[in-house]
Amino acid sequence: MKPSLLAIFLAAMFFCPRPSLGDEPYFSPTLQVASATNGTPNDLVEKRDYLLPYHAENWPQKYLEWLWKDPINLLTRPAYWRGEEWETFGIEVGITGALMPLDKTVRDFIHDDNNSPSLDDGLNTVRTFTGSGAYFFAAGGAIFGSGLIVQNEKLADSGFLAFESVAYSGALAEGLKSVTGRKRPNSTDSQFDFSGPGKHSPSSSFVSGESTVAFAFASSVSEVWQNPWVTWPLYGLAGAVGAQRITDNKHWLSDVVGGAFLGEAVGKNIVHFHYRRNVDGVLQPYITQDTKGLQMTFRF
C-alpha cells in the first residue's frame, strides 16, 4: 500500500504527547439546575439537546453504547435545533442553492484548454492518497485501535467518532443522491438536470460523497483535539478532495459545497454528543435579610 497523507497524520497523532481525559475537562452538553424549597437542593436536572442520554463512562465499554445511540441522536438532532441552528442550516442551504446557477460557468472555466494541467495532476495525487474516500474509514479505525493499544482514551475517542462521522455522513450523502438523481457534469450540459427520486445510479451527482466524508473526518477529529496543527491540515486535505472532484469533472461546485456542509455538520454533531465546551450551572433561590432572589453558580 502506498504511503498516504492520512498515514502520516496517524503516525503524528500516535507519537504525540498522550494526555488522558482525566487531565482535562470532558465536555458534557448538559446544564444542571437545582431548586430549593426547604433549604435543601433538589436532585439536579439534566438538560440536553439530543434524544438519548449516555450512561456508560468506562471505556472501552462506552463505545458499545455510542454505537447504537449516536446514529439515533444524529437523526433526531434537528428536533432539538434552536434558532441559531436553523439559521445556520438556512444559510448553508441558501449558499448551496445560490451556487447552482454558477455551476456550468465554473465547470467551463476550470476545463478551459488554457488552464495548466499541473493543478489537475496535484489534485489527482491527493485523491490517490485518500483512496477515493476509503482511507478515511481506515484512518478512523486505525486511530481508534491505536488509542486502545496505548491506553489513550482521547485518541480512541477521536478515532471512534471519526469512523462514525465518515460512515453516517456517507450514508446521508447516498440518501441525497437517491432523492435528487442529479446528473454529473461529464454526462450533461445542464446543471439543472435532476431526475428525482427513484432514479439513483452511480452517475448521481448531488452531493459529492467523497467531499462529504472528507469534511466529516476533518471536522470530527478537529472538534476533539481543538488544535490548529490538526485542524488546518485536515481541512486543507478535505478542500483538496473537493477541488479534485470538480477538476476531474465528476461533480459540480454546488455538489462539493453541499457535501462539505453536510460532512462538517455530521462530524461536529457526533462529537457534540460527547465533547462540548459548555458550562454546568446550579440555580438556587437565596434569602437574605433585605432581598430574595435566584442565584446561579457556573462551573466551567
XYZ file of C-alpha atoms in Angstrom:
300
model
C 0.000 0.000 0.000
C 1.376 3.411 -0.880
C 2.087 5.821 1.991
C -0.602 8.485 2.279
C -1.179 11.810 3.949
C -3.618 10.061 6.264
C -0.926 7.589 7.289
C 1.465 10.442 8.070
C -1.220 12.181 10.121
C -1.953 8.963 12.005
C 1.720 8.496 12.821
C 1.955 12.063 14.110
C -1.029 11.550 16.403
C 0.349 8.244 17.646
C 3.707 9.679 18.664
C 2.436 12.999 20.008
C 2.050 13.518 23.786
C -0.797 11.377 25.081
C -2.956 13.278 27.563
C -5.656 11.329 29.334
C -9.158 12.614 29.769
C -8.513 12.781 33.475
C -6.082 15.631 32.832
C -8.570 17.852 31.028
C -12.293 18.646 31.109
C -14.616 16.179 29.470
C -17.038 18.403 27.649
C -20.617 17.444 28.513
C -23.608 19.119 26.820
C -25.645 19.411 29.999
C -26.952 22.103 32.274
C -27.732 21.039 35.802
C -30.379 23.045 37.606
C -31.220 22.640 41.273
C -34.114 24.280 43.094
C -34.640 24.503 46.813
C -37.848 24.862 48.773
C -36.828 23.939 52.300
C -33.172 24.858 52.221
C -32.107 21.532 50.665
C -31.359 21.413 46.934
C -33.429 19.013 44.893
C -31.821 16.479 42.588
C -30.028 18.059 39.694
C -31.999 18.022 36.454
C -30.134 17.285 33.250
C -30.875 19.457 30.238
C -29.642 18.073 26.933
C -30.231 18.821 23.277
C -30.376 15.296 21.925
C -32.774 12.383 22.395
C -30.988 9.523 24.173
C -28.830 10.135 27.261
C -25.488 8.433 27.724
C -24.732 6.477 30.897
C -21.646 4.343 30.269
C -18.438 6.026 31.417
C -15.873 3.248 31.418
C -14.066 2.530 28.234
C -13.981 0.594 26.005
C -17.483 -0.459 27.163
C -18.878 3.001 26.451
C -18.291 2.560 22.714
C -20.990 -0.099 22.554
C -23.457 2.477 23.862
C -22.181 5.125 21.462
C -22.508 2.691 18.565
C -26.297 2.422 18.784
C -27.207 5.750 20.404
C -25.142 8.086 18.229
C -26.989 7.394 14.937
C -30.362 7.811 16.666
C -29.298 11.067 18.288
C -27.875 12.269 14.979
C -31.053 11.575 13.007
C -33.284 13.187 15.650
C -30.951 16.116 16.316
C -32.941 18.609 14.150
C -35.878 18.232 16.543
C -33.690 19.921 19.180
C -32.399 22.726 16.987
C -32.932 26.246 18.210
C -32.994 29.467 16.238
C -29.223 29.566 15.736
C -29.059 26.045 14.336
C -31.953 26.643 11.953
C -30.357 29.898 10.839
C -27.101 28.091 10.060
C -28.991 25.393 8.167
C -30.859 28.006 6.143
C -27.671 29.879 5.279
C -25.892 26.724 4.139
C -28.850 25.575 2.042
C -29.071 29.079 0.588
C -25.382 29.161 -0.325
C -25.584 25.753 -1.973
C -28.680 26.732 -3.945
C -27.193 30.083 -4.955
C -24.153 28.342 -6.426
C -26.188 26.086 -8.715
C -26.770 28.736 -11.422
C -22.983 29.248 -11.476
C -22.097 25.570 -11.754
C -21.834 25.420 -15.534
C -19.792 28.628 -15.708
C -17.352 27.294 -13.129
C -17.079 23.947 -14.909
C -16.385 25.570 -18.269
C -13.784 27.893 -16.792
C -11.930 25.116 -14.969
C -11.821 22.915 -18.045
C -10.702 25.687 -20.364
C -7.845 24.482 -22.565
C -5.755 27.437 -21.448
C -5.579 26.171 -17.873
C -2.441 24.318 -16.786
C -2.776 20.566 -16.168
C -0.354 20.768 -13.232
C -3.185 21.552 -10.816
C -5.123 18.520 -12.037
C -2.094 16.299 -11.524
C -1.588 17.550 -7.972
C -5.207 17.071 -7.010
C -5.303 13.624 -8.585
C -2.356 12.712 -6.378
C -4.370 13.838 -3.346
C -7.228 11.562 -4.391
C -4.778 8.686 -4.703
C -3.597 9.364 -1.155
C -7.142 9.350 0.219
C -8.200 6.228 -1.654
C -11.379 7.745 -3.122
C -12.535 8.380 0.445
C -11.964 4.810 1.645
C -8.820 5.728 3.566
C -10.835 7.993 5.846
C -12.635 4.901 7.145
C -9.311 3.145 7.583
C -7.766 6.148 9.320
C -10.633 6.377 11.817
C -10.359 2.696 12.613
C -6.571 2.887 12.915
C -6.716 5.868 15.279
C -9.306 4.066 17.391
C -7.243 0.895 17.530
C -4.103 2.841 18.377
C -5.881 4.532 21.271
C -6.949 1.174 22.658
C -3.462 -0.269 22.309
C -1.656 2.610 24.029
C -4.478 3.114 26.571
C -5.147 6.682 25.424
C -8.866 7.332 25.832
C -8.933 10.598 23.928
C -7.106 9.079 20.967
C -9.534 6.157 20.951
C -12.496 8.538 21.185
C -11.150 10.565 18.290
C -10.848 7.521 16.050
C -14.220 6.066 17.005
C -16.047 9.360 16.444
C -14.211 9.928 13.152
C -15.185 6.478 11.903
C -18.814 7.098 12.898
C -18.821 10.518 11.254
C -17.472 9.159 7.983
C -19.929 6.249 7.971
C -23.052 8.256 8.805
C -22.225 11.207 6.576
C -21.521 8.839 3.691
C -24.888 7.157 4.203
C -26.672 10.524 4.261
C -24.875 11.577 1.088
C -26.078 8.423 -0.647
C -29.581 9.184 0.548
C -29.447 12.641 -1.012
C -28.168 11.153 -4.246
C -31.130 8.781 -4.382
C -33.565 11.629 -3.769
C -32.140 14.153 -6.229
C -30.762 11.952 -9.027
C -28.672 14.827 -10.342
C -26.633 14.222 -13.478
C -22.876 14.581 -13.257
C -21.232 17.406 -15.226
C -19.497 14.899 -17.508
C -22.851 13.443 -18.592
C -24.993 16.541 -19.177
C -24.639 20.138 -20.259
C -27.216 21.463 -17.789
C -26.580 21.903 -14.096
C -30.334 21.658 -13.523
C -30.647 18.106 -14.844
C -32.293 16.320 -11.891
C -34.157 13.069 -12.452
C -35.594 12.956 -8.946
C -36.315 10.088 -6.536
C -36.101 6.529 -7.752
C -33.561 7.320 -10.452
C -30.459 6.836 -8.322
C -27.442 5.419 -10.124
C -23.650 5.660 -9.847
C -23.906 8.763 -12.036
C -25.881 10.708 -9.400
C -24.031 13.862 -8.502
C -25.616 15.721 -5.566
C -23.921 15.682 -3.133
C -20.270 14.748 -3.575
C -19.793 11.692 -1.377
C -16.006 11.971 -1.232
C -16.205 15.624 -0.196
C -18.782 14.734 2.440
C -16.690 12.054 4.144
C -13.508 14.144 3.886
C -15.108 17.056 5.722
C -16.803 14.721 8.212
C -13.403 13.262 9.119
C -11.752 16.686 9.307
C -14.473 18.252 11.460
C -14.819 15.362 13.900
C -11.096 14.995 14.581
C -10.662 18.765 14.799
C -13.522 19.124 17.263
C -11.981 16.566 19.609
C -8.421 17.893 19.570
C -9.094 21.653 19.268
C -5.606 22.208 17.870
C -4.794 24.337 14.799
C -1.982 21.945 13.863
C -4.688 19.302 13.475
C -7.479 21.474 12.099
C -5.742 23.299 9.261
C -4.041 20.289 7.607
C -7.213 18.196 7.797
C -9.474 20.891 6.382
C -6.865 21.632 3.722
C -6.867 17.975 2.745
C -10.672 17.906 2.674
C -10.730 21.025 0.497
C -8.272 19.407 -1.909
C -10.511 16.338 -2.138
C -13.458 18.536 -3.053
C -11.444 20.523 -5.579
C -10.327 17.310 -7.279
C -13.923 16.230 -7.800
C -14.542 19.497 -9.674
C -11.361 19.478 -11.762
C -11.999 15.819 -12.647
C -15.422 16.880 -13.969
C -17.203 14.395 -11.711
C -19.099 16.943 -9.608
C -20.496 20.436 -9.855
C -19.274 23.142 -7.491
C -22.563 23.057 -5.561
C -22.197 19.267 -5.128
C -18.894 19.781 -3.356
C -20.027 22.723 -1.247
C -23.222 20.918 -0.218
C -21.211 17.823 0.655
C -18.766 19.883 2.691
C -21.608 21.438 4.691
C -23.184 18.028 5.265
C -19.952 16.344 6.331
C -18.955 19.137 8.682
C -22.394 19.162 10.303
C -22.341 15.405 10.881
C -18.809 15.424 12.267
C -19.430 18.285 14.668
C -22.752 16.927 15.891
C -21.365 13.450 16.534
C -18.576 14.943 18.641
C -21.048 17.325 20.284
C -22.782 14.380 21.947
C -19.623 13.562 23.918
C -17.257 16.537 23.795
C -18.558 20.021 24.151
C -17.136 23.189 25.634
C -20.066 24.048 27.812
C -20.990 25.345 31.209
C -22.579 23.429 34.056
C -24.681 25.542 36.361
C -26.699 25.316 39.543
C -29.711 27.574 40.036
C -30.838 28.115 43.629
C -33.072 30.621 45.433
C -31.486 32.708 48.156
C -32.925 34.749 51.016
C -31.157 37.457 52.953
C -32.394 39.995 55.447
C -33.081 42.512 52.714
C -33.532 40.597 49.478
C -34.895 37.452 47.905
C -33.866 36.100 44.556
C -32.209 33.396 42.487
C -28.540 32.616 42.386
C -26.848 30.713 39.567
C -23.411 29.240 40.009
C -21.458 28.219 36.931
C -18.692 25.625 36.722
C -16.506 25.904 33.619
